[in-house]
């Protein structure tokens, strides 16, 4: 399954919110430095969808806030 997400780095709390248009908003505490926020996004989505971290793959947008993520 592929989903569209928007990342909010440096958030006060971590979590996933589903938007009205079917996309997701992922809040992570990590700063967008050296891939730390991307790692936190993968961990947060893995917890939310109850899958291992290896099943979450960032397909597009590794360097931006808007990403396309595949969950196997």
PDB file of N, CA, C and O in Angstrom:
ATOM      1  N   UNK A   1       0.849  -1.165   0.000  1.00  0.00           N
ATOM      2  CA  UNK A   1       0.000   0.000   0.000  1.00  0.00           C
ATOM      3  C   UNK A   1       0.900   1.235   0.000  1.00  0.00           C
ATOM      4  O   UNK A   1       1.862   1.303   0.751  1.00  0.00           O
ATOM      5  N   UNK A   2       0.580   2.209  -0.841  1.00  0.00           N
ATOM      6  CA  UNK A   2       1.331   3.458  -0.887  1.00  0.00           C
ATOM      7  C   UNK A   2       0.466   4.571  -0.315  1.00  0.00           C
ATOM      8  O   UNK A   2      -0.713   4.669  -0.638  1.00  0.00           O
ATOM      9  N   UNK A   3       1.084   5.376   0.542  1.00  0.00           N
ATOM     10  CA  UNK A   3       0.366   6.492   1.151  1.00  0.00           C
ATOM     11  C   UNK A   3       1.170   7.768   0.990  1.00  0.00           C
ATOM     12  O   UNK A   3       2.394   7.741   0.886  1.00  0.00           O
ATOM     13  N   UNK A   4       0.464   8.866   0.985  1.00  0.00           N
ATOM     14  CA  UNK A   4       1.056  10.191   0.899  1.00  0.00           C
ATOM     15  C   UNK A   4       1.119  10.761   2.306  1.00  0.00           C
ATOM     16  O   UNK A   4       0.109  10.728   3.018  1.00  0.00           O
ATOM     17  N   UNK A   5       2.269  11.275   2.710  1.00  0.00           N
ATOM     18  CA  UNK A   5       2.391  11.834   4.056  1.00  0.00           C
ATOM     19  C   UNK A   5       3.025  13.225   4.007  1.00  0.00           C
ATOM     20  O   UNK A   5       3.734  13.559   3.062  1.00  0.00           O
ATOM     21  N   UNK A   6       2.741  13.995   5.030  1.00  0.00           N
ATOM     22  CA  UNK A   6       3.408  15.271   5.266  1.00  0.00           C
ATOM     23  C   UNK A   6       4.049  15.160   6.642  1.00  0.00           C
ATOM     24  O   UNK A   6       3.391  14.773   7.604  1.00  0.00           O
ATOM     25  N   UNK A   7       5.328  15.493   6.724  1.00  0.00           N
ATOM     26  CA  UNK A   7       6.078  15.335   7.966  1.00  0.00           C
ATOM     27  C   UNK A   7       6.171  16.669   8.688  1.00  0.00           C
ATOM     28  O   UNK A   7       6.407  17.709   8.075  1.00  0.00           O
ATOM     29  N   UNK A   8       6.001  16.642   9.988  1.00  0.00           N
ATOM     30  CA  UNK A   8       6.197  17.812  10.847  1.00  0.00           C
ATOM     31  C   UNK A   8       7.334  17.483  11.805  1.00  0.00           C
ATOM     32  O   UNK A   8       7.120  16.871  12.847  1.00  0.00           O
ATOM     33  N   UNK A   9       8.575  17.855  11.447  1.00  0.00           N
ATOM     34  CA  UNK A   9       9.703  17.601  12.351  1.00  0.00           C
ATOM     35  C   UNK A   9       9.690  18.576  13.529  1.00  0.00           C
ATOM     36  O   UNK A   9       9.018  19.607  13.491  1.00  0.00           O
ATOM     37  N   UNK A  10      10.457  18.257  14.561  1.00  0.00           N
ATOM     38  CA  UNK A  10      10.572  19.082  15.771  1.00  0.00           C
ATOM     39  C   UNK A  10       9.219  19.307  16.448  1.00  0.00           C
ATOM     40  O   UNK A  10       8.983  20.347  17.041  1.00  0.00           O
ATOM     41  N   UNK A  11       8.324  18.323  16.374  1.00  0.00           N
ATOM     42  CA  UNK A  11       7.012  18.438  17.008  1.00  0.00           C
ATOM     43  C   UNK A  11       7.136  18.166  18.509  1.00  0.00           C
ATOM     44  O   UNK A  11       8.092  17.532  18.961  1.00  0.00           O
ATOM     45  N   UNK A  12       6.171  18.620  19.262  1.00  0.00           N
ATOM     46  CA  UNK A  12       6.197  18.390  20.707  1.00  0.00           C
ATOM     47  C   UNK A  12       5.934  16.936  21.058  1.00  0.00           C
ATOM     48  O   UNK A  12       6.434  16.435  22.048  1.00  0.00           O
ATOM     49  N   UNK A  13       5.092  16.269  20.240  1.00  0.00           N
ATOM     50  CA  UNK A  13       4.818  14.855  20.486  1.00  0.00           C
ATOM     51  C   UNK A  13       4.816  14.124  19.156  1.00  0.00           C
ATOM     52  O   UNK A  13       4.645  14.723  18.106  1.00  0.00           O
ATOM     53  N   UNK A  14       5.010  12.815  19.218  1.00  0.00           N
ATOM     54  CA  UNK A  14       5.029  12.004  18.006  1.00  0.00           C
ATOM     55  C   UNK A  14       3.648  11.395  17.790  1.00  0.00           C
ATOM     56  O   UNK A  14       2.944  11.085  18.753  1.00  0.00           O
ATOM     57  N   UNK A  15       3.282  11.228  16.534  1.00  0.00           N
ATOM     58  CA  UNK A  15       2.005  10.616  16.240  1.00  0.00           C
ATOM     59  C   UNK A  15       1.664  10.685  14.765  1.00  0.00           C
ATOM     60  O   UNK A  15       2.399  11.272  13.975  1.00  0.00           O
ATOM     61  N   UNK A  16       0.536  10.075  14.412  1.00  0.00           N
ATOM     62  CA  UNK A  16       0.055  10.050  13.038  1.00  0.00           C
ATOM     63  C   UNK A  16      -1.385  10.528  13.037  1.00  0.00           C
ATOM     64  O   UNK A  16      -2.190  10.090  13.856  1.00  0.00           O
ATOM     65  N   UNK A  17      -1.691  11.444  12.130  1.00  0.00           N
ATOM     66  CA  UNK A  17      -3.050  11.954  11.984  1.00  0.00           C
ATOM     67  C   UNK A  17      -3.506  11.693  10.561  1.00  0.00           C
ATOM     68  O   UNK A  17      -2.758  11.935   9.621  1.00  0.00           O
ATOM     69  N   UNK A  18      -4.725  11.195  10.399  1.00  0.00           N
ATOM     70  CA  UNK A  18      -5.269  10.989   9.058  1.00  0.00           C
ATOM     71  C   UNK A  18      -6.008  12.246   8.638  1.00  0.00           C
ATOM     72  O   UNK A  18      -6.847  12.758   9.383  1.00  0.00           O
ATOM     73  N   UNK A  19      -5.702  12.740   7.444  1.00  0.00           N
ATOM     74  CA  UNK A  19      -6.335  13.952   6.920  1.00  0.00           C
ATOM     75  C   UNK A  19      -7.588  13.585   6.129  1.00  0.00           C
ATOM     76  O   UNK A  19      -7.781  12.437   5.740  1.00  0.00           O
ATOM     77  N   UNK A  20      -8.415  14.582   5.860  1.00  0.00           N
ATOM     78  CA  UNK A  20      -9.674  14.365   5.152  1.00  0.00           C
ATOM     79  C   UNK A  20      -9.468  13.896   3.713  1.00  0.00           C
ATOM     80  O   UNK A  20     -10.294  13.178   3.166  1.00  0.00           O
ATOM     81  N   UNK A  21      -8.351  14.287   3.097  1.00  0.00           N
ATOM     82  CA  UNK A  21      -8.103  13.910   1.699  1.00  0.00           C
ATOM     83  C   UNK A  21      -7.477  12.525   1.550  1.00  0.00           C
ATOM     84  O   UNK A  21      -7.111  12.124   0.452  1.00  0.00           O
ATOM     85  N   UNK A  22      -7.340  11.787   2.639  1.00  0.00           N
ATOM     86  CA  UNK A  22      -6.789  10.434   2.578  1.00  0.00           C
ATOM     87  C   UNK A  22      -5.303  10.354   2.835  1.00  0.00           C
ATOM     88  O   UNK A  22      -4.749   9.267   2.941  1.00  0.00           O
ATOM     89  N   UNK A  23      -4.632  11.498   2.938  1.00  0.00           N
ATOM     90  CA  UNK A  23      -3.206  11.485   3.249  1.00  0.00           C
ATOM     91  C   UNK A  23      -3.031  11.456   4.767  1.00  0.00           C
ATOM     92  O   UNK A  23      -4.003  11.516   5.523  1.00  0.00           O
ATOM     93  N   UNK A  24      -1.790  11.374   5.197  1.00  0.00           N
ATOM     94  CA  UNK A  24      -1.482  11.314   6.626  1.00  0.00           C
ATOM     95  C   UNK A  24      -0.521  12.435   6.987  1.00  0.00           C
ATOM     96  O   UNK A  24       0.276  12.877   6.164  1.00  0.00           O
ATOM     97  N   UNK A  25      -0.586  12.871   8.225  1.00  0.00           N
ATOM     98  CA  UNK A  25       0.361  13.846   8.772  1.00  0.00           C
ATOM     99  C   UNK A  25       1.120  13.136   9.879  1.00  0.00           C
ATOM    100  O   UNK A  25       0.494  12.617  10.814  1.00  0.00           O
ATOM    101  N   UNK A  26       2.435  13.101   9.762  1.00  0.00           N
ATOM    102  CA  UNK A  26       3.274  12.398  10.732  1.00  0.00           C
ATOM    103  C   UNK A  26       4.068  13.426  11.523  1.00  0.00           C
ATOM    104  O   UNK A  26       4.827  14.209  10.949  1.00  0.00           O
ATOM    105  N   UNK A  27       3.888  13.423  12.838  1.00  0.00           N
ATOM    106  CA  UNK A  27       4.601  14.339  13.718  1.00  0.00           C
ATOM    107  C   UNK A  27       5.735  13.578  14.397  1.00  0.00           C
ATOM    108  O   UNK A  27       5.494  12.516  14.982  1.00  0.00           O
ATOM    109  N   UNK A  28       6.952  14.116  14.295  1.00  0.00           N
ATOM    110  CA  UNK A  28       8.110  13.481  14.929  1.00  0.00           C
ATOM    111  C   UNK A  28       8.901  14.523  15.706  1.00  0.00           C
ATOM    112  O   UNK A  28       8.937  15.692  15.349  1.00  0.00           O
ATOM    113  N   UNK A  29       9.540  14.080  16.769  1.00  0.00           N
ATOM    114  CA  UNK A  29      10.349  14.971  17.603  1.00  0.00           C
ATOM    115  C   UNK A  29      11.715  15.253  16.999  1.00  0.00           C
ATOM    116  O   UNK A  29      12.337  16.263  17.301  1.00  0.00           O
ATOM    117  N   UNK A  30      12.201  14.369  16.162  1.00  0.00           N
ATOM    118  CA  UNK A  30      13.549  14.478  15.618  1.00  0.00           C
ATOM    119  C   UNK A  30      13.677  15.675  14.675  1.00  0.00           C
ATOM    120  O   UNK A  30      12.732  16.057  13.997  1.00  0.00           O
ATOM    121  N   UNK A  31      14.875  16.230  14.651  1.00  0.00           N
ATOM    122  CA  UNK A  31      15.179  17.335  13.741  1.00  0.00           C
ATOM    123  C   UNK A  31      15.532  16.774  12.366  1.00  0.00           C
ATOM    124  O   UNK A  31      16.035  15.657  12.257  1.00  0.00           O
ATOM    125  N   UNK A  32      15.276  17.548  11.310  1.00  0.00           N
ATOM    126  CA  UNK A  32      15.589  17.064   9.958  1.00  0.00           C
ATOM    127  C   UNK A  32      17.076  17.209   9.638  1.00  0.00           C
ATOM    128  O   UNK A  32      17.464  17.936   8.726  1.00  0.00           O
ATOM    129  N   UNK A  33      17.898  16.529  10.408  1.00  0.00           N
ATOM    130  CA  UNK A  33      19.349  16.599  10.233  1.00  0.00           C
ATOM    131  C   UNK A  33      19.894  15.192  10.073  1.00  0.00           C
ATOM    132  O   UNK A  33      19.598  14.312  10.899  1.00  0.00           O
ATOM    133  N   UNK A  34      20.652  14.964   9.015  1.00  0.00           N
ATOM    134  CA  UNK A  34      21.329  13.680   8.758  1.00  0.00           C
ATOM    135  C   UNK A  34      20.364  12.493   8.775  1.00  0.00           C
ATOM    136  O   UNK A  34      20.713  11.415   9.252  1.00  0.00           O
ATOM    137  N   UNK A  35      19.133  12.681   8.297  1.00  0.00           N
ATOM    138  CA  UNK A  35      18.199  11.573   8.184  1.00  0.00           C
ATOM    139  C   UNK A  35      17.514  11.150   9.474  1.00  0.00           C
ATOM    140  O   UNK A  35      16.809  10.145   9.495  1.00  0.00           O
ATOM    141  N   UNK A  36      17.713  11.899  10.544  1.00  0.00           N
ATOM    142  CA  UNK A  36      17.108  11.530  11.834  1.00  0.00           C
ATOM    143  C   UNK A  36      15.580  11.583  11.760  1.00  0.00           C
ATOM    144  O   UNK A  36      14.896  10.716  12.303  1.00  0.00           O
ATOM    145  N   UNK A  37      15.031  12.592  11.086  1.00  0.00           N
ATOM    146  CA  UNK A  37      13.572  12.704  10.987  1.00  0.00           C
ATOM    147  C   UNK A  37      13.004  11.561  10.147  1.00  0.00           C
ATOM    148  O   UNK A  37      11.948  11.025  10.473  1.00  0.00           O
ATOM    149  N   UNK A  38      13.696  11.174   9.082  1.00  0.00           N
ATOM    150  CA  UNK A  38      13.222  10.056   8.254  1.00  0.00           C
ATOM    151  C   UNK A  38      13.198   8.759   9.054  1.00  0.00           C
ATOM    152  O   UNK A  38      12.264   7.959   8.924  1.00  0.00           O
ATOM    153  N   UNK A  39      14.207   8.529   9.866  1.00  0.00           N
ATOM    154  CA  UNK A  39      14.230   7.329  10.717  1.00  0.00           C
ATOM    155  C   UNK A  39      13.054   7.354  11.689  1.00  0.00           C
ATOM    156  O   UNK A  39      12.400   6.329  11.910  1.00  0.00           O
ATOM    157  N   UNK A  40      12.777   8.523  12.256  1.00  0.00           N
ATOM    158  CA  UNK A  40      11.660   8.650  13.194  1.00  0.00           C
ATOM    159  C   UNK A  40      10.324   8.444  12.477  1.00  0.00           C
ATOM    160  O   UNK A  40       9.405   7.847  13.047  1.00  0.00           O
ATOM    161  N   UNK A  41      10.222   8.905  11.227  1.00  0.00           N
ATOM    162  CA  UNK A  41       8.996   8.708  10.450  1.00  0.00           C
ATOM    163  C   UNK A  41       8.756   7.220  10.230  1.00  0.00           C
ATOM    164  O   UNK A  41       7.642   6.717  10.408  1.00  0.00           O
ATOM    165  N   UNK A  42       9.806   6.491   9.857  1.00  0.00           N
ATOM    166  CA  UNK A  42       9.679   5.049   9.618  1.00  0.00           C
ATOM    167  C   UNK A  42       9.242   4.342  10.898  1.00  0.00           C
ATOM    168  O   UNK A  42       8.338   3.502  10.879  1.00  0.00           O
ATOM    169  N   UNK A  43       9.853   4.688  12.024  1.00  0.00           N
ATOM    170  CA  UNK A  43       9.488   4.065  13.299  1.00  0.00           C
ATOM    171  C   UNK A  43       8.041   4.387  13.691  1.00  0.00           C
ATOM    172  O   UNK A  43       7.293   3.505  14.117  1.00  0.00           O
ATOM    173  N   UNK A  44       7.639   5.634  13.519  1.00  0.00           N
ATOM    174  CA  UNK A  44       6.290   6.052  13.894  1.00  0.00           C
ATOM    175  C   UNK A  44       5.239   5.368  13.027  1.00  0.00           C
ATOM    176  O   UNK A  44       4.213   4.890  13.533  1.00  0.00           O
ATOM    177  N   UNK A  45       5.484   5.295  11.716  1.00  0.00           N
ATOM    178  CA  UNK A  45       4.529   4.632  10.825  1.00  0.00           C
ATOM    179  C   UNK A  45       4.473   3.128  11.087  1.00  0.00           C
ATOM    180  O   UNK A  45       3.411   2.519  11.009  1.00  0.00           O
ATOM    181  N   UNK A  46       5.612   2.528  11.402  1.00  0.00           N
ATOM    182  CA  UNK A  46       5.633   1.095  11.707  1.00  0.00           C
ATOM    183  C   UNK A  46       4.786   0.804  12.943  1.00  0.00           C
ATOM    184  O   UNK A  46       4.030  -0.170  12.972  1.00  0.00           O
ATOM    185  N   UNK A  47       4.882   1.650  13.960  1.00  0.00           N
ATOM    186  CA  UNK A  47       4.060   1.480  15.158  1.00  0.00           C
ATOM    187  C   UNK A  47       2.580   1.689  14.845  1.00  0.00           C
ATOM    188  O   UNK A  47       1.727   0.930  15.309  1.00  0.00           O
ATOM    189  N   UNK A  48       2.274   2.718  14.052  1.00  0.00           N
ATOM    190  CA  UNK A  48       0.881   3.046  13.737  1.00  0.00           C
ATOM    191  C   UNK A  48       0.187   1.928  12.953  1.00  0.00           C
ATOM    192  O   UNK A  48      -0.946   1.588  13.226  1.00  0.00           O
ATOM    193  N   UNK A  49       0.894   1.351  11.976  1.00  0.00           N
ATOM    194  CA  UNK A  49       0.305   0.305  11.135  1.00  0.00           C
ATOM    195  C   UNK A  49       0.608  -1.108  11.651  1.00  0.00           C
ATOM    196  O   UNK A  49       0.253  -2.089  11.006  1.00  0.00           O
ATOM    197  N   UNK A  50       1.297  -1.234  12.768  1.00  0.00           N
ATOM    198  CA  UNK A  50       1.638  -2.519  13.394  1.00  0.00           C
ATOM    199  C   UNK A  50       2.389  -3.444  12.434  1.00  0.00           C
ATOM    200  O   UNK A  50       2.037  -4.609  12.256  1.00  0.00           O
ATOM    201  N   UNK A  51       3.433  -2.893  11.816  1.00  0.00           N
ATOM    202  CA  UNK A  51       4.303  -3.666  10.928  1.00  0.00           C
ATOM    203  C   UNK A  51       5.743  -3.437  11.376  1.00  0.00           C
ATOM    204  O   UNK A  51       6.033  -2.474  12.078  1.00  0.00           O
ATOM    205  N   UNK A  52       6.666  -4.329  10.971  1.00  0.00           N
ATOM    206  CA  UNK A  52       8.072  -4.083  11.311  1.00  0.00           C
ATOM    207  C   UNK A  52       8.625  -2.881  10.535  1.00  0.00           C
ATOM    208  O   UNK A  52       8.093  -2.520   9.482  1.00  0.00           O
ATOM    209  N   UNK A  53       9.673  -2.271  11.078  1.00  0.00           N
ATOM    210  CA  UNK A  53      10.280  -1.108  10.428  1.00  0.00           C
ATOM    211  C   UNK A  53      10.772  -1.428   9.018  1.00  0.00           C
ATOM    212  O   UNK A  53      10.763  -0.568   8.153  1.00  0.00           O
ATOM    213  N   UNK A  54      11.167  -2.677   8.788  1.00  0.00           N
ATOM    214  CA  UNK A  54      11.663  -3.067   7.473  1.00  0.00           C
ATOM    215  C   UNK A  54      10.556  -3.082   6.422  1.00  0.00           C
ATOM    216  O   UNK A  54      10.838  -3.111   5.226  1.00  0.00           O
ATOM    217  N   UNK A  55       9.298  -3.027   6.838  1.00  0.00           N
ATOM    218  CA  UNK A  55       8.166  -3.031   5.900  1.00  0.00           C
ATOM    219  C   UNK A  55       7.767  -1.619   5.466  1.00  0.00           C
ATOM    220  O   UNK A  55       6.888  -1.462   4.638  1.00  0.00           O
ATOM    221  N   UNK A  56       8.414  -0.598   6.015  1.00  0.00           N
ATOM    222  CA  UNK A  56       8.103   0.793   5.674  1.00  0.00           C
ATOM    223  C   UNK A  56       9.256   1.351   4.842  1.00  0.00           C
ATOM    224  O   UNK A  56      10.407   1.330   5.271  1.00  0.00           O
ATOM    225  N   UNK A  57       8.931   1.849   3.641  1.00  0.00           N
ATOM    226  CA  UNK A  57       9.950   2.332   2.712  1.00  0.00           C
ATOM    227  C   UNK A  57       9.541   3.692   2.171  1.00  0.00           C
ATOM    228  O   UNK A  57       8.420   3.858   1.674  1.00  0.00           O
ATOM    229  N   UNK A  58      10.454   4.669   2.259  1.00  0.00           N
ATOM    230  CA  UNK A  58      10.199   5.989   1.690  1.00  0.00           C
ATOM    231  C   UNK A  58      10.537   5.915   0.208  1.00  0.00           C
ATOM    232  O   UNK A  58      11.694   5.730  -0.171  1.00  0.00           O
ATOM    233  N   UNK A  59       9.515   6.046  -0.650  1.00  0.00           N
ATOM    234  CA  UNK A  59       9.693   5.909  -2.091  1.00  0.00           C
ATOM    235  C   UNK A  59      10.126   7.229  -2.716  1.00  0.00           C
ATOM    236  O   UNK A  59      11.044   7.261  -3.537  1.00  0.00           O
ATOM    237  N   UNK A  60       9.455   8.325  -2.343  1.00  0.00           N
ATOM    238  CA  UNK A  60       9.762   9.651  -2.882  1.00  0.00           C
ATOM    239  C   UNK A  60       9.801  10.662  -1.761  1.00  0.00           C
ATOM    240  O   UNK A  60       9.087  10.525  -0.770  1.00  0.00           O
ATOM    241  N   UNK A  61      10.615  11.703  -1.939  1.00  0.00           N
ATOM    242  CA  UNK A  61      10.605  12.818  -1.015  1.00  0.00           C
ATOM    243  C   UNK A  61      11.467  12.654   0.213  1.00  0.00           C
ATOM    244  O   UNK A  61      11.149  13.209   1.252  1.00  0.00           O
ATOM    245  N   UNK A  62      12.566  11.938   0.101  1.00  0.00           N
ATOM    246  CA  UNK A  62      13.426  11.705   1.263  1.00  0.00           C
ATOM    247  C   UNK A  62      14.009  12.999   1.822  1.00  0.00           C
ATOM    248  O   UNK A  62      14.385  13.050   2.983  1.00  0.00           O
ATOM    249  N   UNK A  63      14.071  14.055   1.004  1.00  0.00           N
ATOM    250  CA  UNK A  63      14.664  15.304   1.466  1.00  0.00           C
ATOM    251  C   UNK A  63      13.641  16.415   1.681  1.00  0.00           C
ATOM    252  O   UNK A  63      14.019  17.552   1.936  1.00  0.00           O
ATOM    253  N   UNK A  64      12.361  16.100   1.577  1.00  0.00           N
ATOM    254  CA  UNK A  64      11.333  17.122   1.747  1.00  0.00           C
ATOM    255  C   UNK A  64      10.311  16.723   2.797  1.00  0.00           C
ATOM    256  O   UNK A  64      10.379  15.641   3.377  1.00  0.00           O
ATOM    257  N   UNK A  65       9.352  17.598   3.028  1.00  0.00           N
ATOM    258  CA  UNK A  65       8.303  17.311   4.009  1.00  0.00           C
ATOM    259  C   UNK A  65       7.222  16.416   3.453  1.00  0.00           C
ATOM    260  O   UNK A  65       6.589  15.685   4.188  1.00  0.00           O
ATOM    261  N   UNK A  66       6.967  16.514   2.154  1.00  0.00           N
ATOM    262  CA  UNK A  66       5.944  15.662   1.519  1.00  0.00           C
ATOM    263  C   UNK A  66       6.625  14.416   0.990  1.00  0.00           C
ATOM    264  O   UNK A  66       7.610  14.508   0.266  1.00  0.00           O
ATOM    265  N   UNK A  67       6.108  13.256   1.356  1.00  0.00           N
ATOM    266  CA  UNK A  67       6.734  11.982   0.997  1.00  0.00           C
ATOM    267  C   UNK A  67       5.697  10.999   0.486  1.00  0.00           C
ATOM    268  O   UNK A  67       4.520  11.092   0.832  1.00  0.00           O
ATOM    269  N   UNK A  68       6.158  10.057  -0.307  1.00  0.00           N
ATOM    270  CA  UNK A  68       5.353   8.916  -0.714  1.00  0.00           C
ATOM    271  C   UNK A  68       5.980   7.703  -0.052  1.00  0.00           C
ATOM    272  O   UNK A  68       7.175   7.438  -0.223  1.00  0.00           O
ATOM    273  N   UNK A  69       5.188   7.003   0.743  1.00  0.00           N
ATOM    274  CA  UNK A  69       5.697   5.894   1.545  1.00  0.00           C
ATOM    275  C   UNK A  69       4.978   4.611   1.153  1.00  0.00           C
ATOM    276  O   UNK A  69       3.761   4.607   0.965  1.00  0.00           O
ATOM    277  N   UNK A  70       5.744   3.539   1.020  1.00  0.00           N
ATOM    278  CA  UNK A  70       5.164   2.234   0.746  1.00  0.00           C
ATOM    279  C   UNK A  70       5.211   1.398   2.013  1.00  0.00           C
ATOM    280  O   UNK A  70       6.253   1.306   2.659  1.00  0.00           O
ATOM    281  N   UNK A  71       4.075   0.793   2.334  1.00  0.00           N
ATOM    282  CA  UNK A  71       3.998  -0.101   3.497  1.00  0.00           C
ATOM    283  C   UNK A  71       3.649  -1.472   2.978  1.00  0.00           C
ATOM    284  O   UNK A  71       2.616  -1.674   2.355  1.00  0.00           O
ATOM    285  N   UNK A  72       4.550  -2.405   3.190  1.00  0.00           N
ATOM    286  CA  UNK A  72       4.372  -3.767   2.654  1.00  0.00           C
ATOM    287  C   UNK A  72       3.668  -4.646   3.661  1.00  0.00           C
ATOM    288  O   UNK A  72       3.759  -4.519   4.821  1.00  0.00           O
TER     289      UNK A  72
END
